[in-house]
Coordinates of C-alpha atoms in Angstrom, one line a residue:
Chain A
X1338 CA 0.0 0.0 0.0
X1339 CA 1.3 3.4 -0.8
X1340 CA 1.9 6.1 1.8
X1341 CA 2.7 9.7 1.9
X1342 CA 5.2 9.2 4.7
X1343 CA 6.6 6.4 6.6
X1344 CA 7.5 7.0 10.3
X1345 CA 9.5 4.7 12.4
X1346 CA 8.7 4.2 16.1
X1347 CA 10.3 2.5 19.0
X1348 CA 8.5 1.4 22.2
X1349 CA 10.5 1.5 25.3
X1350 CA 10.0 1.2 29.1
X1351 CA 10.5 -1.3 31.9
X1352 CA 9.7 -4.9 31.6
X1353 CA 6.1 -5.8 32.2
X1354 CA 4.6 -2.3 31.6
X1355 CA 2.6 -3.5 28.6
X1356 CA 4.6 -2.5 25.6
X1357 CA 3.8 -5.5 23.5
X1358 CA 0.2 -5.3 24.5
X1359 CA 0.0 -1.7 23.4
X1360 CA 1.5 -2.6 20.0
X1361 CA -0.9 -5.6 19.6
X1362 CA -3.9 -3.4 20.5
X1363 CA -2.8 -0.8 18.0
X1364 CA -1.9 -3.2 15.1
X1365 CA -4.5 -6.0 15.7
X1366 CA -7.1 -4.3 17.9
X1367 CA -7.0 -7.1 20.4
X1368 CA -5.7 -7.6 23.9
X1369 CA -3.8 -10.7 24.9
X1370 CA -3.7 -11.2 28.7
X1371 CA -1.3 -14.2 28.5
X1372 CA 1.5 -14.0 26.0
X1373 CA 5.2 -14.9 25.8
X1374 CA 7.6 -12.3 27.0
X1375 CA 9.5 -10.3 24.4
X1376 CA 13.0 -11.5 23.8
X1377 CA 15.1 -9.0 21.8
X1378 CA 12.7 -7.0 19.5
X1379 CA 9.3 -7.5 17.9
X1380 CA 7.9 -5.6 14.9
X1381 CA 4.5 -4.3 13.9
X1382 CA 3.2 -1.9 11.2
X1383 CA 0.0 -0.1 10.5
X1384 CA -1.4 2.6 8.2
X1385 CA -3.0 5.7 9.7
X1386 CA -4.3 8.9 8.2
X1387 CA -3.2 12.4 9.1
X1388 CA -4.3 15.5 7.4
X1389 CA -6.0 13.1 4.8
X1390 CA -2.6 11.6 4.0
X1391 CA -1.9 7.9 4.4
X1392 CA 1.0 7.4 6.8
X1393 CA 2.7 4.1 7.4
X1394 CA 3.9 3.4 10.9
X1395 CA 6.7 0.8 11.4
X1396 CA 7.1 0.0 15.1
X1397 CA 9.8 -1.8 17.0
X1398 CA 8.8 -3.2 20.3
X1399 CA 11.7 -3.8 22.6
X1400 CA 12.5 -6.1 25.5
X1401 CA 12.4 -4.0 28.7
X1402 CA 15.0 -5.7 30.9
X1403 CA 18.2 -3.7 31.4
X1404 CA 20.4 -6.5 29.9
X1405 CA 18.8 -6.1 26.6
X1406 CA 19.6 -2.4 26.1
X1407 CA 22.8 -3.4 24.3
X1408 CA 20.6 -4.8 21.6
X1409 CA 17.6 -2.4 21.7
X1410 CA 19.8 0.7 21.8
X1411 CA 20.6 0.4 18.1
X1412 CA 16.9 0.8 17.4
X1413 CA 16.8 4.3 18.7
X1414 CA 18.9 5.5 15.8
X1415 CA 16.6 6.2 12.9
X1416 CA 13.4 6.4 15.0
X1417 CA 11.2 9.4 14.5
X1418 CA 8.9 8.6 17.4
X1419 CA 9.2 6.8 20.7
X1420 CA 6.5 5.7 23.1
X1421 CA 8.0 5.7 26.6
X1422 CA 5.7 3.5 28.7
X1423 CA 5.3 3.0 32.4
X1424 CA 2.8 1.1 34.5
X1425 CA 0.6 3.3 36.7
X1426 CA 0.3 0.5 39.2
X1427 CA 4.0 0.0 39.6
X1428 CA 5.8 3.0 41.0
X1429 CA 9.3 1.8 40.1
X1430 CA 8.5 1.8 36.4
X1431 CA 7.7 5.5 36.8
X1432 CA 10.9 6.1 38.8
X1433 CA 13.0 4.6 36.0
X1434 CA 11.7 7.1 33.4
X1435 CA 14.6 9.4 33.8
X1436 CA 17.0 6.6 32.9
X1437 CA 15.0 5.7 29.8
X1438 CA 15.0 9.4 28.7
X1439 CA 18.7 9.6 29.2
X1440 CA 19.2 6.5 27.1
X1441 CA 16.9 7.9 24.4
X1442 CA 18.6 11.3 24.4
X1443 CA 22.0 9.7 24.1
X1444 CA 21.2 7.3 21.3
X1445 CA 18.3 8.8 19.4
X1446 CA 18.3 11.9 17.1
X1447 CA 17.6 15.1 18.9
X1448 CA 14.3 15.7 17.1
X1449 CA 12.7 12.3 18.1
X1450 CA 9.2 12.9 19.3
X1451 CA 8.6 11.1 22.6
X1452 CA 5.2 10.3 23.9
X1453 CA 5.0 9.3 27.6
X1454 CA 2.3 6.7 28.3
X1455 CA 1.0 5.7 31.7
X1456 CA -0.4 2.3 30.8
X1457 CA -2.9 0.1 32.6
X1458 CA -5.2 3.0 33.5
X1459 CA -8.0 0.5 33.7
X1460 CA -6.5 -0.7 37.0
X1461 CA -7.2 2.6 38.8
X1462 CA -7.9 0.8 42.1
X1463 CA -4.2 -0.3 42.1
X1464 CA -2.9 3.0 41.0
X1465 CA 0.5 3.9 42.4
X1466 CA 1.3 7.0 40.2
X1467 CA -1.2 9.9 39.9
X1468 CA -2.1 11.4 36.6
X1469 CA -0.7 14.7 37.8
X1470 CA 2.7 13.2 38.4
X1471 CA 2.7 11.8 34.9
X1472 CA 1.7 15.2 33.5
X1473 CA 4.3 17.0 35.6
X1474 CA 7.1 14.6 34.5
X1475 CA 6.1 15.1 30.8
X1476 CA 5.9 18.8 31.2
X1477 CA 9.4 19.0 32.8
X1478 CA 10.9 16.9 30.0
X1479 CA 9.0 18.3 27.1
X1480 CA 7.1 15.1 26.3
X1481 CA 3.5 14.6 25.2
X1482 CA 1.6 12.6 27.9
X1483 CA -1.4 10.3 28.0
X1484 CA -2.7 7.6 30.2
X1485 CA -3.8 4.6 28.3
X1486 CA -5.0 1.0 28.6
X1487 CA -3.9 -1.7 26.2
X1488 CA -6.7 -3.8 27.8
X1489 CA -9.6 -1.5 27.1
X1490 CA -7.9 0.2 24.1
X1491 CA -8.5 3.5 25.8
X1492 CA -6.2 6.1 24.2
X1493 CA -4.1 3.5 22.4
X1494 CA -5.0 4.8 18.9
X1495 CA -4.7 8.4 20.2
X1496 CA -1.2 7.7 21.6
X1497 CA 0.2 6.4 18.3
X1498 CA -1.7 8.8 16.1
X1499 CA -1.0 12.0 18.1
X1500 CA 2.7 11.1 18.1
X1501 CA 2.5 10.8 14.3
X1502 CA 0.6 14.2 14.2
X1503 CA 3.4 15.8 16.1
X1504 CA 6.0 14.4 13.7
X1505 CA 3.9 15.4 10.8
X1506 CA 3.7 19.0 12.1
X1507 CA 7.5 19.0 12.6
X1508 CA 7.9 18.1 9.0
X1509 CA 5.6 20.9 7.9
X1510 CA 7.6 23.3 10.0
X1511 CA 10.7 22.2 8.3
X1512 CA 12.4 20.7 11.4
X1513 CA 13.5 17.6 9.4
X1514 CA 15.4 17.1 6.3
X1515 CA 13.1 14.3 5.2
X1516 CA 15.5 13.1 2.6
X1517 CA 17.8 12.0 5.4
X1518 CA 16.5 8.7 6.5
X1519 CA 18.4 8.7 9.8
X1520 CA 15.5 10.8 11.2
X1521 CA 13.2 7.8 10.8
X1522 CA 11.1 9.4 8.2
X1523 CA 10.6 8.4 4.6
X1524 CA 8.7 10.2 1.9
X1525 CA 6.4 8.1 -0.2
X1526 CA 4.0 8.9 -3.0
X1527 CA 2.0 12.1 -2.2
X1528 CA 4.3 13.3 0.5
X1529 CA 6.2 16.6 0.4
X1530 CA 9.2 15.9 -1.8
X1531 CA 12.4 16.4 -0.1
X1532 CA 15.6 17.2 -2.0
X1533 CA 15.6 13.7 -3.4
X1534 CA 12.2 14.1 -4.8
X1535 CA 8.9 12.3 -4.0
X1536 CA 9.3 8.6 -4.1
X1537 CA 6.9 5.8 -4.8
X1538 CA 6.3 4.0 -1.5
X1539 CA 4.5 1.1 -3.0
X1540 CA 7.5 -1.2 -2.9
X1541 CA 7.8 -0.5 0.8
X1542 CA 11.5 -0.2 0.5
X1543 CA 11.6 0.9 4.0
X1544 CA 14.9 0.5 5.7
X1545 CA 15.5 -0.9 9.2
X1546 CA 16.3 1.5 11.9
X1547 CA 19.7 0.2 12.8
X1548 CA 22.7 -1.0 11.1
Chain B
X1089 CA 8.6 -16.4 14.3
X1090 CA 5.5 -14.9 15.7
X1091 CA 5.2 -15.4 19.4
X1092 CA 3.1 -18.3 20.4
X1093 CA -0.3 -17.0 21.2
X1094 CA -2.5 -18.5 23.8
X1095 CA -6.3 -18.5 23.4
X1096 CA -7.8 -15.1 23.9
X1097 CA -10.4 -16.5 26.3
X1098 CA -7.8 -18.3 28.3
X1099 CA -8.3 -18.0 32.0
X1100 CA -5.5 -19.1 34.3
X1101 CA -6.7 -22.0 36.4
X1102 CA -7.1 -25.7 36.4
X1103 CA -6.8 -27.3 33.0
X1104 CA -10.1 -28.2 31.4
X1105 CA -10.4 -31.7 30.2
X1106 CA -11.8 -30.5 26.9
X1107 CA -8.5 -28.7 26.0
X1108 CA -6.8 -30.4 23.3
X1109 CA -3.0 -30.8 23.5
X1110 CA -0.4 -32.0 21.1
X1111 CA 2.1 -34.7 21.6
X1112 CA 4.3 -32.4 23.7
X1113 CA 1.3 -31.1 25.7
X1114 CA 1.1 -27.7 24.1
X1115 CA -2.5 -26.6 23.9
X1116 CA -3.5 -26.7 20.3
X1117 CA -4.5 -23.5 18.8
X1118 CA -6.9 -25.2 16.3
X1119 CA -8.6 -28.4 16.8
X1120 CA -7.8 -29.7 13.3
X1121 CA -4.2 -28.4 13.1
X1122 CA -2.1 -30.9 11.4
X1123 CA 1.2 -31.6 13.2
X1124 CA 2.4 -34.8 11.6
X1125 CA 4.0 -36.2 14.7
X1126 CA 0.9 -36.9 16.7
X1127 CA -1.0 -38.8 14.1
X1128 CA -1.4 -42.4 14.8
X1129 CA 1.6 -44.3 13.6
X1130 CA 1.6 -47.5 11.6
X1131 CA 2.5 -50.7 13.3
X1132 CA 5.7 -50.8 11.2
X1133 CA 6.8 -47.4 12.4
X1134 CA 6.0 -48.4 15.9
X1135 CA 8.1 -51.4 15.7
X1136 CA 11.0 -49.5 14.3
X1137 CA 10.7 -47.0 17.1
X1138 CA 10.8 -49.8 19.7
X1139 CA 13.9 -51.2 18.1
X1140 CA 15.5 -47.8 18.2
X1141 CA 14.7 -47.4 21.9
X1142 CA 16.1 -50.9 22.7
X1143 CA 19.3 -50.0 20.9
X1144 CA 19.6 -46.7 22.8
X1145 CA 18.9 -48.4 26.1
X1146 CA 21.7 -50.9 25.5
X1147 CA 24.1 -48.1 24.7
X1148 CA 23.2 -46.1 27.8
X1149 CA 23.2 -49.0 30.2
X1150 CA 21.4 -49.0 33.5
X1151 CA 21.1 -45.4 34.7
X1152 CA 23.7 -44.3 32.2
X1153 CA 26.4 -46.6 33.4
X1154 CA 27.7 -47.7 30.0
X1155 CA 27.3 -44.4 28.2
X1156 CA 30.8 -42.8 28.7
X1157 CA 32.6 -45.9 27.6
X1158 CA 30.5 -46.2 24.5
X1159 CA 31.0 -42.6 23.5
X1160 CA 34.7 -43.0 23.9
X1161 CA 34.8 -46.1 21.8
X1162 CA 32.4 -45.0 19.1
X1163 CA 32.0 -41.2 19.0
X1164 CA 30.9 -41.2 15.4
X1165 CA 28.2 -43.7 15.9
X1166 CA 26.9 -41.6 18.8
X1167 CA 27.0 -38.5 16.8
X1168 CA 25.1 -40.1 14.0
X1169 CA 22.5 -41.6 16.3
X1170 CA 22.0 -38.2 18.1
X1171 CA 21.5 -36.4 14.8
X1172 CA 18.7 -38.8 14.0
X1173 CA 17.0 -37.8 17.3
X1174 CA 17.1 -39.1 20.8
X1175 CA 14.0 -41.2 21.7
X1176 CA 11.6 -39.0 23.6
X1177 CA 11.4 -41.4 26.6
X1178 CA 15.2 -41.3 27.0
X1179 CA 15.8 -37.7 26.2
X1180 CA 16.0 -36.4 29.7
X1181 CA 18.6 -38.9 30.8
X1182 CA 20.7 -38.6 27.6
X1183 CA 20.7 -34.8 27.8
X1184 CA 22.1 -35.0 31.3
X1185 CA 24.8 -37.5 30.2
X1186 CA 25.9 -35.6 27.1
X1187 CA 25.9 -32.1 28.8
X1188 CA 28.0 -33.2 31.7
X1189 CA 25.3 -32.1 34.1
X1190 CA 24.9 -35.6 35.6
X1191 CA 28.5 -35.3 36.9
X1192 CA 28.0 -31.9 38.3
X1193 CA 24.9 -33.1 40.2
X1194 CA 26.8 -36.0 41.7
X1195 CA 29.7 -33.8 42.7
X1196 CA 27.4 -31.3 44.4
X1197 CA 24.9 -33.2 46.6
X1198 CA 22.5 -30.9 48.4
X1199 CA 23.7 -27.7 46.8
X1200 CA 20.5 -27.2 44.8
X1201 CA 18.3 -27.6 47.8
X1202 CA 20.4 -25.1 49.7
X1203 CA 20.1 -22.6 46.9
X1204 CA 16.4 -22.9 46.7
X1205 CA 15.6 -23.0 50.4
X1206 CA 18.1 -20.9 52.2
X1207 CA 19.1 -18.1 49.8
X1208 CA 17.2 -15.1 48.7
X1209 CA 17.8 -13.6 45.3
X1210 CA 17.5 -10.0 44.1
X1211 CA 15.7 -11.3 41.0
X1212 CA 12.8 -13.0 42.8
X1213 CA 10.2 -10.4 41.7
X1214 CA 11.5 -10.3 38.1
X1215 CA 11.3 -14.0 37.9
X1216 CA 7.8 -14.1 39.3
X1217 CA 6.7 -11.5 36.8
X1218 CA 7.9 -13.5 33.9
X1219 CA 6.8 -17.0 35.0
X1220 CA 3.3 -16.7 33.5
X1221 CA 4.9 -15.3 30.3
X1222 CA 7.0 -18.4 29.7
X1223 CA 5.4 -21.2 27.6
X1224 CA 1.9 -19.9 28.5
X1225 CA 0.4 -22.3 26.1
X1226 CA 1.9 -25.4 27.6
X1227 CA -0.3 -27.3 30.1
X1228 CA 2.6 -27.8 32.5
X1229 CA 3.3 -24.1 32.8
X1230 CA -0.2 -22.8 32.3
X1231 CA -1.7 -23.3 35.7
X1232 CA -1.1 -20.3 38.0
X1233 CA 1.2 -21.4 40.9
X1234 CA 0.9 -24.9 39.6
X1235 CA 3.8 -27.4 39.8
X1236 CA 5.2 -26.3 36.4
X1237 CA 5.4 -22.6 37.4
X1238 CA 6.8 -23.5 40.8
X1239 CA 9.6 -25.6 39.4
X1240 CA 10.4 -23.0 36.8
X1241 CA 10.6 -20.4 39.6
X1242 CA 12.8 -22.6 41.8
X1243 CA 15.3 -23.3 39.0
X1244 CA 15.6 -19.7 37.9
X1245 CA 15.9 -18.5 41.4
X1246 CA 18.5 -21.1 42.3
X1247 CA 20.5 -20.1 39.2
X1248 CA 20.2 -16.4 40.1
X1249 CA 21.7 -17.1 43.5
X1250 CA 24.3 -19.6 42.2
X1251 CA 25.6 -17.0 39.8
X1252 CA 24.9 -13.6 41.1
X1253 CA 26.9 -12.0 38.3
X1254 CA 24.3 -13.3 35.8
X1255 CA 21.3 -13.3 38.1
X1256 CA 18.2 -13.7 36.1
X1257 CA 17.9 -12.6 32.5
X1258 CA 14.8 -12.9 30.4
X1259 CA 15.2 -15.8 28.0
X1260 CA 16.7 -18.1 30.6
X1261 CA 13.2 -19.2 31.5
X1262 CA 12.7 -20.8 28.1
X1263 CA 15.8 -22.9 28.5
X1264 CA 14.8 -23.9 32.0
X1265 CA 11.2 -24.6 30.9
X1266 CA 12.3 -26.8 28.0
X1267 CA 14.5 -28.8 30.4
X1268 CA 11.8 -29.2 33.0
X1269 CA 9.6 -31.0 30.6
X1270 CA 12.3 -33.8 30.5
X1271 CA 13.8 -33.8 34.0
X1272 CA 13.5 -32.9 37.6
X1273 CA 14.1 -29.4 39.0
X1274 CA 17.5 -30.3 40.3
X1275 CA 18.6 -32.0 37.1
X1276 CA 17.4 -29.0 35.1
X1277 CA 19.3 -26.7 37.3
X1278 CA 22.6 -28.5 36.9
X1279 CA 22.1 -28.8 33.1
X1280 CA 21.7 -25.0 33.1
X1281 CA 24.9 -24.7 35.1
X1282 CA 26.7 -27.1 32.7
X1283 CA 25.6 -25.1 29.7
X1284 CA 26.3 -21.6 31.1
X1285 CA 29.5 -22.5 32.9
X1286 CA 30.8 -24.8 30.2
X1287 CA 31.1 -28.3 31.4
X1288 CA 31.7 -29.8 28.0
X1289 CA 31.6 -27.0 25.5
X1290 CA 32.5 -23.3 25.7
X1291 CA 30.6 -21.6 28.5
X1292 CA 27.6 -19.7 27.4
X1293 CA 27.0 -17.4 30.3
X1294 CA 27.9 -14.6 28.0
X1295 CA 24.4 -15.0 26.6
X1296 CA 23.1 -13.5 29.8
X1297 CA 25.9 -11.4 31.2
X1298 CA 25.5 -7.6 31.3
X1299 CA 25.3 -6.3 27.7
X1300 CA 24.7 -9.9 26.4
X1301 CA 28.2 -10.0 24.9
X1302 CA 27.9 -13.5 23.5
X1303 CA 24.7 -12.7 21.8
X1304 CA 26.4 -9.7 20.2
X1305 CA 29.3 -12.0 19.1
X1306 CA 26.9 -14.6 17.7
X1307 CA 25.0 -12.0 15.7
X1308 CA 28.2 -10.7 14.2
X1309 CA 29.3 -14.2 13.3
X1310 CA 25.9 -15.0 11.9
X1311 CA 25.7 -11.9 9.7
X1312 CA 29.0 -12.7 8.2
X1313 CA 28.1 -16.4 7.6
X1314 CA 24.9 -15.3 5.9
X1315 CA 26.9 -13.2 3.5
X1316 CA 29.3 -16.0 2.8
X1317 CA 26.8 -18.9 2.5
X1318 CA 23.9 -17.0 0.8
X1319 CA 25.6 -14.0 -0.9
X1320 CA 22.6 -12.9 -2.8
X1321 CA 20.4 -13.0 0.2
X1322 CA 23.0 -11.3 2.3
X1323 CA 23.1 -8.5 -0.4
X1324 CA 19.3 -8.3 -0.3
X1325 CA 19.3 -8.1 3.5
X1326 CA 21.8 -5.2 3.3
X1327 CA 19.7 -3.4 0.8
X1328 CA 16.6 -3.8 2.8
X1329 CA 18.6 -2.9 6.0
X1330 CA 17.7 -6.1 7.7
X1331 CA 20.2 -7.3 10.3
X1332 CA 20.2 -10.5 12.3
X1333 CA 19.3 -8.7 15.6
X1334 CA 15.9 -8.2 14.0
X1335 CA 15.1 -11.9 13.6
X1336 CA 17.9 -14.0 15.2
X1337 CA 18.4 -12.5 18.7
X1338 CA 15.8 -14.9 19.9
X1339 CA 17.4 -17.9 18.2
X1340 CA 20.6 -17.3 20.1
X1341 CA 19.3 -16.0 23.4
X1342 CA 16.9 -19.0 23.9
X1343 CA 18.7 -21.5 21.6
X1344 CA 15.6 -21.9 19.6
X1345 CA 13.4 -22.8 22.6
X1346 CA 11.4 -19.6 22.4
X1347 CA 9.3 -19.7 19.3
X1348 CA 10.2 -22.8 17.3
X1349 CA 7.8 -25.7 17.0
X1350 CA 8.6 -28.1 19.8
X1351 CA 9.5 -31.2 17.7
X1352 CA 12.1 -29.1 15.9
X1353 CA 13.5 -27.4 19.0
X1354 CA 14.0 -30.8 20.7
X1355 CA 15.9 -32.2 17.8
X1356 CA 18.1 -29.1 17.7
X1357 CA 18.7 -29.5 21.4
X1358 CA 19.7 -33.1 21.0
X1359 CA 22.5 -32.1 18.7
X1360 CA 23.3 -28.8 20.4
X1361 CA 24.0 -30.5 23.7
X1362 CA 26.4 -33.0 22.1
X1363 CA 28.1 -31.0 19.4
X1364 CA 27.8 -27.5 20.8
X1365 CA 26.4 -24.1 19.6
X1366 CA 27.6 -24.4 16.0
X1367 CA 24.4 -26.3 15.2
X1368 CA 22.4 -23.2 16.1
X1369 CA 24.3 -21.4 13.3
X1370 CA 23.8 -24.3 10.9
X1371 CA 20.1 -24.4 11.5
X1372 CA 19.8 -20.7 11.1
X1373 CA 21.7 -20.8 7.8
X1374 CA 19.7 -23.8 6.7
X1375 CA 16.4 -22.0 7.3
X1376 CA 17.6 -19.1 5.2
X1377 CA 18.7 -21.4 2.5
X1378 CA 15.5 -23.4 2.5
X1379 CA 13.5 -20.2 2.1
X1380 CA 16.0 -18.4 0.0
X1381 CA 14.0 -18.1 -3.2
X1382 CA 11.0 -16.6 -1.4
X1383 CA 13.0 -14.3 0.9
X1384 CA 15.0 -12.8 -1.9
X1385 CA 11.9 -11.3 -3.4
X1386 CA 10.5 -9.7 -0.3
X1387 CA 10.6 -6.1 0.7
X1388 CA 11.4 -5.0 4.3
X1389 CA 8.2 -5.5 6.1
X1390 CA 7.3 -8.8 4.5
X1391 CA 10.9 -10.0 5.0
X1392 CA 10.6 -9.3 8.8
X1393 CA 7.3 -11.2 8.8
X1394 CA 8.7 -14.1 6.8
X1395 CA 11.8 -14.4 9.0
X1396 CA 9.6 -14.8 12.1
X1397 CA 7.0 -17.1 10.5
X1398 CA 8.8 -19.8 8.5
X1399 CA 6.6 -22.1 6.6
X1400 CA 5.6 -25.4 8.1
X1401 CA 7.7 -27.5 5.7
X1402 CA 10.8 -25.6 6.7
X1403 CA 10.0 -26.5 10.3
X1404 CA 10.0 -30.2 9.7
X1405 CA 13.1 -31.5 11.5
X1406 CA 13.6 -34.3 9.0
X1407 CA 13.8 -31.8 6.2
X1408 CA 15.7 -29.0 7.9
X1409 CA 18.2 -30.9 10.0
X1410 CA 19.9 -32.8 7.1
X1411 CA 20.2 -29.5 5.3
X1412 CA 21.7 -27.9 8.4
X1413 CA 24.2 -30.7 8.8
X1414 CA 25.4 -30.1 5.3
X1415 CA 26.4 -26.6 6.1
X1416 CA 30.0 -26.3 7.2
X1417 CA 30.7 -23.6 9.7
X1418 CA 33.2 -24.7 12.3
X1419 CA 36.4 -23.2 10.8
X1420 CA 34.8 -19.9 9.9
X1421 CA 33.1 -19.6 13.2
X1422 CA 36.4 -19.7 14.9
X1423 CA 38.0 -17.2 12.6
X1424 CA 35.0 -14.9 12.9
X1425 CA 35.2 -15.1 16.7
X1426 CA 38.8 -14.0 16.6
X1427 CA 37.9 -11.2 14.2
X1428 CA 35.1 -10.1 16.6
X1429 CA 37.4 -10.2 19.6
X1430 CA 40.0 -8.2 17.7
X1431 CA 37.5 -5.5 16.9
X1432 CA 36.0 -5.4 20.3
X1433 CA 39.2 -5.9 22.2
X1434 CA 38.2 -8.6 24.6
X1435 CA 37.7 -12.3 25.0
X1436 CA 34.8 -14.2 26.4
X1437 CA 35.5 -17.3 28.6
X1438 CA 37.0 -20.2 26.6
X1439 CA 36.0 -23.8 26.2
X1440 CA 35.8 -26.6 28.6
X1441 CA 37.3 -24.9 31.7
X1442 CA 36.2 -27.6 34.0
X1443 CA 38.6 -26.5 36.7
X1444 CA 37.2 -23.0 36.6
X1445 CA 33.7 -24.6 36.9
X1446 CA 34.6 -26.6 39.9
X1447 CA 36.1 -23.7 41.6
X1448 CA 33.0 -21.8 40.9
X1449 CA 30.9 -24.4 42.6
X1450 CA 33.3 -24.6 45.6
X1451 CA 33.1 -20.9 45.9
X1452 CA 29.3 -21.0 45.8
X1453 CA 29.2 -23.7 48.5
X1454 CA 31.1 -21.4 50.7
X1455 CA 28.8 -18.5 50.0
X1456 CA 25.7 -20.3 51.0
X1457 CA 26.3 -20.9 54.6
X1458 CA 23.1 -20.7 56.5
X1459 CA 24.3 -17.9 58.9
X1460 CA 24.3 -15.4 56.1
X1461 CA 22.1 -12.4 56.9
X1462 CA 19.9 -12.8 53.9
X1463 CA 18.8 -16.3 54.6
X1464 CA 15.4 -17.3 55.7
X1465 CA 15.3 -18.2 59.3
X1466 CA 16.7 -21.5 60.2
X1467 CA 13.5 -22.7 61.9
X1468 CA 11.6 -22.0 58.7
X1469 CA 12.0 -25.1 56.6
X1470 CA 9.6 -24.1 53.9
X1471 CA 11.1 -23.6 50.5
X1472 CA 10.9 -20.0 49.2
X1473 CA 8.6 -20.7 46.4
X1474 CA 5.6 -19.0 44.8
X1475 CA 2.7 -18.6 47.2

């Protein structure tokens, strides 16, 4: 399928916060309470529409355990967007956000759009991090923030799509040189041609986000 | 490979009698799924299998008593036999014999029990969190706090105490889980030790040490081997910016126990335990060779999908393994390891360092004296297991 733009994402955050479930809810519209844990990386893709333009999202879902960072780090490079996820019922996953941000800032391009997601908001009776704290953290670090639930699908579409809208706006504002694929953006058919000219995205010649 | 999916309507709890399981007790996703191995066998095949088991029993001797001598006398016969597959009913025992774990167990009586009962591990919560995400579609591990989950927890906890440098790393659970289907907790623990500490082959603890250094090395070696064995495909991968970390990390981290069909994973493990990790490379290369003509046509997204969802005929051990055995990698693997070490300026532990291993165990024995501050109270005899 042809697209105007292709954006590459990465999903990061502590183990067990629901990264794979968010991706599955977004790509397949289903929730899987019992599933194998993620070893290394997983991949998902979906088309969305922004400003009447078809946009392809290619998403890398990463293993959350510290040991795996040596592998997942290379996926920051060439990502246009990141979903940084914590679990509102587990305080420590919120406390580790600063580490994740530092990792992202170190290994990603400076213009990567980061969306902070407080997942599992359906479990409000077990809440350990208030919405205000999430908002506050996002504000301090210049992130977009949402609470979401991969289980009920609340805000899942919105999280992925509003990240894309932010990236799209940055393109319009000329923040990116879209011909440079290291930003995690590719121009397809119907996109704004970069210096290399508009390209046909039908062959989906999208590159990986690491080398 | 796509991750194994459990039924959406699955509820943890006692197993329903209506659930249909395959020969290896994985819950079937579809009632009518064909799986080849579970279909009723002909009388002829049955008899052949019986003969094979009798032959194996004779070689092994009572409780494994004749095994070592036979391997010394006829290593090539053993290699050939193992490549044909170890009979399922003898698999657990043979795995312990060929991995060297049986010797470790005999040399260290009581150590496992001490590790499980008297020590606490910093990884306990991490392990518990992952237990229900390890083989969730297998009846043994499915039941919440059931015997399968408890054994898995105990083995992983014991290892995380035994080797605090490694602790618990995601992926180890699949190794332990696979082993637990064929042997007791204690046996599974020592086999894990034998593998990671290198009782027979080079130690593999680098798979789980900080930064996963051995995984990085294997991925480097594999990428080069793909280029050499399937140059056109290697070129295509480069053009599509596909690298092995995207599809093969799981192969190495879990040694194919994570997402491969069980009948294939077991046959790979038979050979892996006897011949070492090179078979993992061989199988990986064979898979790419088998699917070469399809893969070479695919663009990025479809490639990623194909590399995680190999067709059923590629997953047939009797098709894939002969192809894998025909791939020669030993010499290049060594050269590439040296090249990798030169580039990264460091070496990982070398092969067969039994002395080092024994020292490690001695050291551990010293470290698990009951008076340590982090033990459970002496008058509390209950194992620290899942509640």
